[in-house]
Amino acid sequence: IPEGVTLLLSGKRLRERGAGVVDEVAFLITQTIEIGNNAGFETPMLFHTGVGNAFLTEIGKLRALRWLWSSVLANEGKPLQSPSILASNLSITYAQNDEHTNILRATSAAMSSVLGGAQMVMTEPWNKGWKEDDAFSRRISRNIQTLLKEEGRLDKNLNQADGSYFIEHLTTVIATQAWKKVQHIEQAGGFTAYALAGTLRSYLEASGEHIRNSFLHGDRVLLGVNKFLPNEVKKEAEAKSSAYKL
């Protein structure tokens, strides 16, 4: 790896393809372990994580990611440092009908990102998956961050979630489950071997199908999609798909 190059590790792409909260943390940590073993743990890394609608769970996920990264560094005898985290709102469950409800989802994701400890937060337009360039949604998305900073003053305190029993417990649960998955992947030869064997792709496809079915059968609720639909339901435009392959 050339000197001075920062590696981008994307958990957001994995979430878009079916990974859950625990999976995302585990996949990111296994990648850092492999990079550290091959190129050194001093290699600059940027974690890009996708933040969904589960407000408290996403806070716990980000805290668990920070905790496990620090644990890996401590285990390797390296100086402790906070991971560089870029958090983006995860728009795969955004509703096209009654689409302005997505503003609330994007706001929730942005708040989870800040309270979870992300250094950088990017709020993408909620309709970017099915609309061409839309100045209105871009402006509202920028304003979400401005409101949280200037009105909510969320940039004035560090680790705001510390001391909350539920969030501390949630962090521990996510970190524990993610670490078990990390150990499973390491026993399989590490992240690269896990991916090249096709296990990663198969897992994400099965997980994604399970999530879709849970919405289809009402086991999970998504307002405006499978519960409390608007009076007039229009046919949804086909979302733009990515050419990215695992």
CSV table of C-alpha atoms in Angstrom, one decimal, residues 33-226:
chain,number,residue,atom,x,y,z
A,33,ILE,CA,-7.5,-7.3,10.9
A,34,GLU,CA,-6.4,-8.6,7.5
A,35,ILE,CA,-5.1,-5.2,6.4
A,36,GLY,CA,-3.2,-4.8,9.7
A,37,ASN,CA,-1.7,-8.2,9.4
A,38,ASN,CA,-0.5,-7.6,5.8
A,39,ALA,CA,0.3,-3.9,5.7
A,40,GLY,CA,0.5,-2.8,9.3
A,41,PHE,CA,-2.1,-1.5,11.7
A,42,GLU,CA,-0.7,2.0,11.2
A,43,THR,CA,-2.3,2.1,7.7
A,44,PRO,CA,-4.8,4.9,7.7
A,45,MET,CA,-8.3,3.5,7.3
A,46,LEU,CA,-11.7,5.2,6.9
A,47,PHE,CA,-14.8,3.3,7.9
A,48,HIS,CA,-17.8,4.1,5.7
A,49,THR,CA,-21.0,2.8,7.5
A,50,GLY,CA,-24.6,2.8,6.4
A,51,VAL,CA,-27.0,4.1,9.1
A,52,GLY,CA,-30.6,2.9,9.0
A,53,ASN,CA,-33.9,3.7,10.7
A,54,ALA,CA,-33.4,1.8,14.0
A,55,PHE,CA,-32.3,4.9,16.0
A,56,LEU,CA,-30.9,3.3,19.2
A,57,THR,CA,-29.6,0.2,17.4
A,58,GLU,CA,-27.5,2.3,15.0
A,59,ILE,CA,-26.0,4.3,17.9
A,60,GLY,CA,-25.0,1.0,19.6
A,61,LYS,CA,-23.6,-0.3,16.3
A,62,LEU,CA,-21.3,2.7,15.9
A,63,ARG,CA,-20.1,2.5,19.5
A,64,ALA,CA,-19.5,-1.3,19.1
A,65,LEU,CA,-17.4,-0.6,16.0
A,66,ARG,CA,-15.3,1.9,17.9
A,67,TRP,CA,-14.9,-0.4,20.9
A,68,LEU,CA,-13.9,-3.4,18.8
A,69,TRP,CA,-11.4,-1.4,16.8
A,70,SER,CA,-9.8,-0.2,20.0
A,71,SER,CA,-9.7,-3.8,21.3
A,72,VAL,CA,-7.9,-5.0,18.1
A,73,LEU,CA,-5.3,-2.2,18.5
A,74,ALA,CA,-4.8,-3.0,22.2
A,75,ASN,CA,-4.4,-6.7,21.4
A,76,GLU,CA,-1.7,-5.9,18.9
A,77,GLY,CA,0.1,-3.6,21.3
A,78,LYS,CA,-0.6,-0.5,19.2
A,79,PRO,CA,-1.5,3.0,20.5
A,80,LEU,CA,-5.2,3.4,21.0
A,81,GLN,CA,-6.9,5.7,18.6
A,82,SER,CA,-10.5,6.5,17.6
A,83,PRO,CA,-11.4,5.0,14.2
A,84,SER,CA,-12.2,7.5,11.4
A,85,ILE,CA,-15.9,6.9,10.6
A,86,LEU,CA,-18.0,8.4,7.8
A,87,ALA,CA,-21.7,7.7,8.4
A,88,SER,CA,-24.3,7.9,5.6
A,89,ASN,CA,-28.0,7.5,5.8
A,90,LEU,CA,-29.1,4.1,4.4
A,91,SER,CA,-31.8,4.8,1.8
A,92,ILE,CA,-32.7,1.2,0.7
A,93,THR,CA,-35.9,1.2,2.8
A,94,TYR,CA,-37.0,4.7,1.9
A,95,ALA,CA,-40.6,4.9,0.6
A,96,GLN,CA,-41.4,6.4,-2.8
A,97,ASN,CA,-45.0,6.9,-1.9
A,98,ASP,CA,-45.5,9.7,0.6
A,99,GLU,CA,-41.8,10.3,0.1
A,100,HIS,CA,-41.4,13.2,2.5
A,101,THR,CA,-41.7,10.8,5.5
A,102,ASN,CA,-38.1,9.9,4.4
A,103,ILE,CA,-37.0,13.3,5.8
A,104,LEU,CA,-37.7,11.9,9.3
A,105,ARG,CA,-35.7,8.7,8.5
A,106,ALA,CA,-32.8,10.8,7.2
A,107,THR,CA,-32.9,12.9,10.4
A,108,SER,CA,-33.0,9.9,12.6
A,109,ALA,CA,-30.0,8.4,10.8
A,110,ALA,CA,-28.0,11.7,11.1
A,111,MET,CA,-28.7,11.9,14.9
A,112,SER,CA,-27.7,8.2,15.3
A,113,SER,CA,-24.5,8.9,13.5
A,114,VAL,CA,-23.5,11.9,15.7
A,115,LEU,CA,-24.6,10.2,19.0
A,116,GLY,CA,-22.8,7.0,18.0
A,117,GLY,CA,-19.5,8.9,17.5
A,118,ALA,CA,-19.0,9.3,13.7
A,119,GLN,CA,-16.6,12.0,12.9
A,120,MET,CA,-18.2,12.7,9.5
A,121,VAL,CA,-21.8,12.6,8.6
A,122,MET,CA,-23.2,12.6,5.1
A,123,THR,CA,-27.0,13.0,4.6
A,124,GLU,CA,-27.8,11.9,1.0
A,125,PRO,CA,-31.0,13.0,-0.7
A,126,TRP,CA,-33.8,10.5,0.2
A,127,ASN,CA,-34.9,10.1,-3.4
A,128,LYS,CA,-31.5,9.7,-5.1
A,129,GLY,CA,-32.4,6.1,-5.9
A,130,TRP,CA,-35.3,6.9,-8.2
A,131,LYS,CA,-35.0,10.5,-9.2
A,132,GLU,CA,-32.5,12.5,-11.2
A,133,ASP,CA,-30.8,15.5,-9.6
A,134,ASP,CA,-33.4,17.1,-7.3
A,135,ALA,CA,-32.4,20.5,-5.9
A,136,PHE,CA,-35.1,20.4,-3.2
A,137,SER,CA,-34.2,17.1,-1.7
A,138,ARG,CA,-30.5,18.1,-1.7
A,139,ARG,CA,-31.2,21.3,0.1
A,140,ILE,CA,-33.4,19.6,2.7
A,141,SER,CA,-30.7,17.0,3.3
A,142,ARG,CA,-28.1,19.7,3.9
A,143,ASN,CA,-30.5,21.5,6.2
A,144,ILE,CA,-30.9,18.4,8.4
A,145,GLN,CA,-27.2,18.6,9.3
A,146,THR,CA,-27.4,22.3,9.8
A,147,LEU,CA,-30.3,22.0,12.2
A,148,LEU,CA,-28.6,19.3,14.2
A,149,LYS,CA,-25.5,21.4,14.5
A,150,GLU,CA,-26.9,24.9,14.9
A,151,GLU,CA,-30.2,24.2,16.7
A,152,GLY,CA,-29.5,20.9,18.4
A,153,ARG,CA,-25.8,21.8,19.1
A,154,LEU,CA,-24.9,18.1,18.8
A,155,ASP,CA,-21.3,19.1,17.8
A,156,LYS,CA,-20.7,20.6,21.3
A,157,ASN,CA,-20.4,17.4,23.3
A,158,LEU,CA,-18.4,14.2,23.0
A,159,ASN,CA,-19.9,10.7,23.7
A,160,GLN,CA,-23.3,12.0,24.5
A,161,ALA,CA,-24.7,8.5,24.8
A,162,ASP,CA,-22.3,7.4,27.6
A,163,GLY,CA,-24.0,6.4,30.8
A,164,SER,CA,-27.3,5.4,29.2
A,165,TYR,CA,-27.9,1.9,30.5
A,166,PHE,CA,-29.9,0.7,27.5
A,167,ILE,CA,-27.4,2.0,24.9
A,168,GLU,CA,-24.4,0.6,26.9
A,169,HIS,CA,-26.2,-2.8,27.1
A,170,LEU,CA,-27.0,-2.6,23.4
A,171,THR,CA,-23.4,-1.8,22.5
A,172,THR,CA,-22.2,-4.8,24.5
A,173,VAL,CA,-24.7,-7.1,22.8
A,174,ILE,CA,-23.8,-6.0,19.3
A,175,ALA,CA,-20.0,-6.1,20.0
A,176,THR,CA,-20.2,-9.6,21.5
A,177,GLN,CA,-22.2,-11.0,18.6
A,178,ALA,CA,-20.0,-9.2,16.0
A,179,TRP,CA,-16.9,-10.6,17.6
A,180,LYS,CA,-18.2,-14.1,17.5
A,181,LYS,CA,-18.8,-13.6,13.8
A,182,VAL,CA,-15.3,-12.2,13.4
A,183,GLN,CA,-13.8,-15.3,15.0
A,184,HIS,CA,-15.9,-17.5,12.6
A,185,ILE,CA,-14.6,-15.6,9.6
A,186,GLU,CA,-11.0,-15.7,10.9
A,187,GLN,CA,-11.3,-19.5,11.3
A,188,ALA,CA,-12.4,-19.7,7.6
A,189,GLY,CA,-9.1,-18.0,6.6
A,190,GLY,CA,-10.0,-14.3,6.9
A,191,PHE,CA,-12.2,-11.9,5.0
A,192,THR,CA,-10.6,-12.3,1.6
A,193,ALA,CA,-10.9,-16.1,1.7
A,194,TYR,CA,-14.4,-15.8,3.0
A,195,ALA,CA,-15.4,-13.5,0.1
A,196,LEU,CA,-13.5,-15.5,-2.6
A,197,ALA,CA,-15.1,-18.7,-1.6
A,198,GLY,CA,-18.5,-17.2,-2.3
A,199,THR,CA,-19.6,-17.5,1.3
A,200,LEU,CA,-20.0,-13.7,1.7
A,201,ARG,CA,-22.2,-13.4,-1.4
A,202,SER,CA,-24.4,-16.3,-0.5
A,203,TYR,CA,-24.8,-15.0,3.1
A,204,LEU,CA,-25.8,-11.5,1.9
A,205,GLU,CA,-28.2,-12.9,-0.7
A,206,ALA,CA,-29.9,-15.1,1.9
A,207,SER,CA,-30.0,-12.3,4.5
A,208,GLY,CA,-31.4,-9.8,2.0
A,209,GLU,CA,-34.1,-12.2,1.0
A,210,HIS,CA,-35.0,-12.7,4.7
A,211,ILE,CA,-35.3,-9.0,5.2
A,212,ARG,CA,-37.5,-8.5,2.2
A,213,ASN,CA,-39.8,-11.3,3.2
A,214,SER,CA,-40.1,-9.9,6.7
A,215,PHE,CA,-41.4,-6.7,5.3
A,216,LEU,CA,-43.6,-8.5,2.8
A,217,HIS,CA,-45.2,-10.6,5.6
A,218,GLY,CA,-45.5,-7.7,8.1
A,219,ASP,CA,-42.9,-9.0,10.6
A,220,ARG,CA,-41.1,-5.7,10.2
A,221,VAL,CA,-43.0,-2.4,9.8
A,222,LEU,CA,-42.1,0.3,7.3
A,223,LEU,CA,-44.5,3.2,7.4
A,224,GLY,CA,-45.8,4.2,4.1
A,225,VAL,CA,-44.8,0.8,2.6
A,226,ASN,CA,-46.5,-2.0,4.4
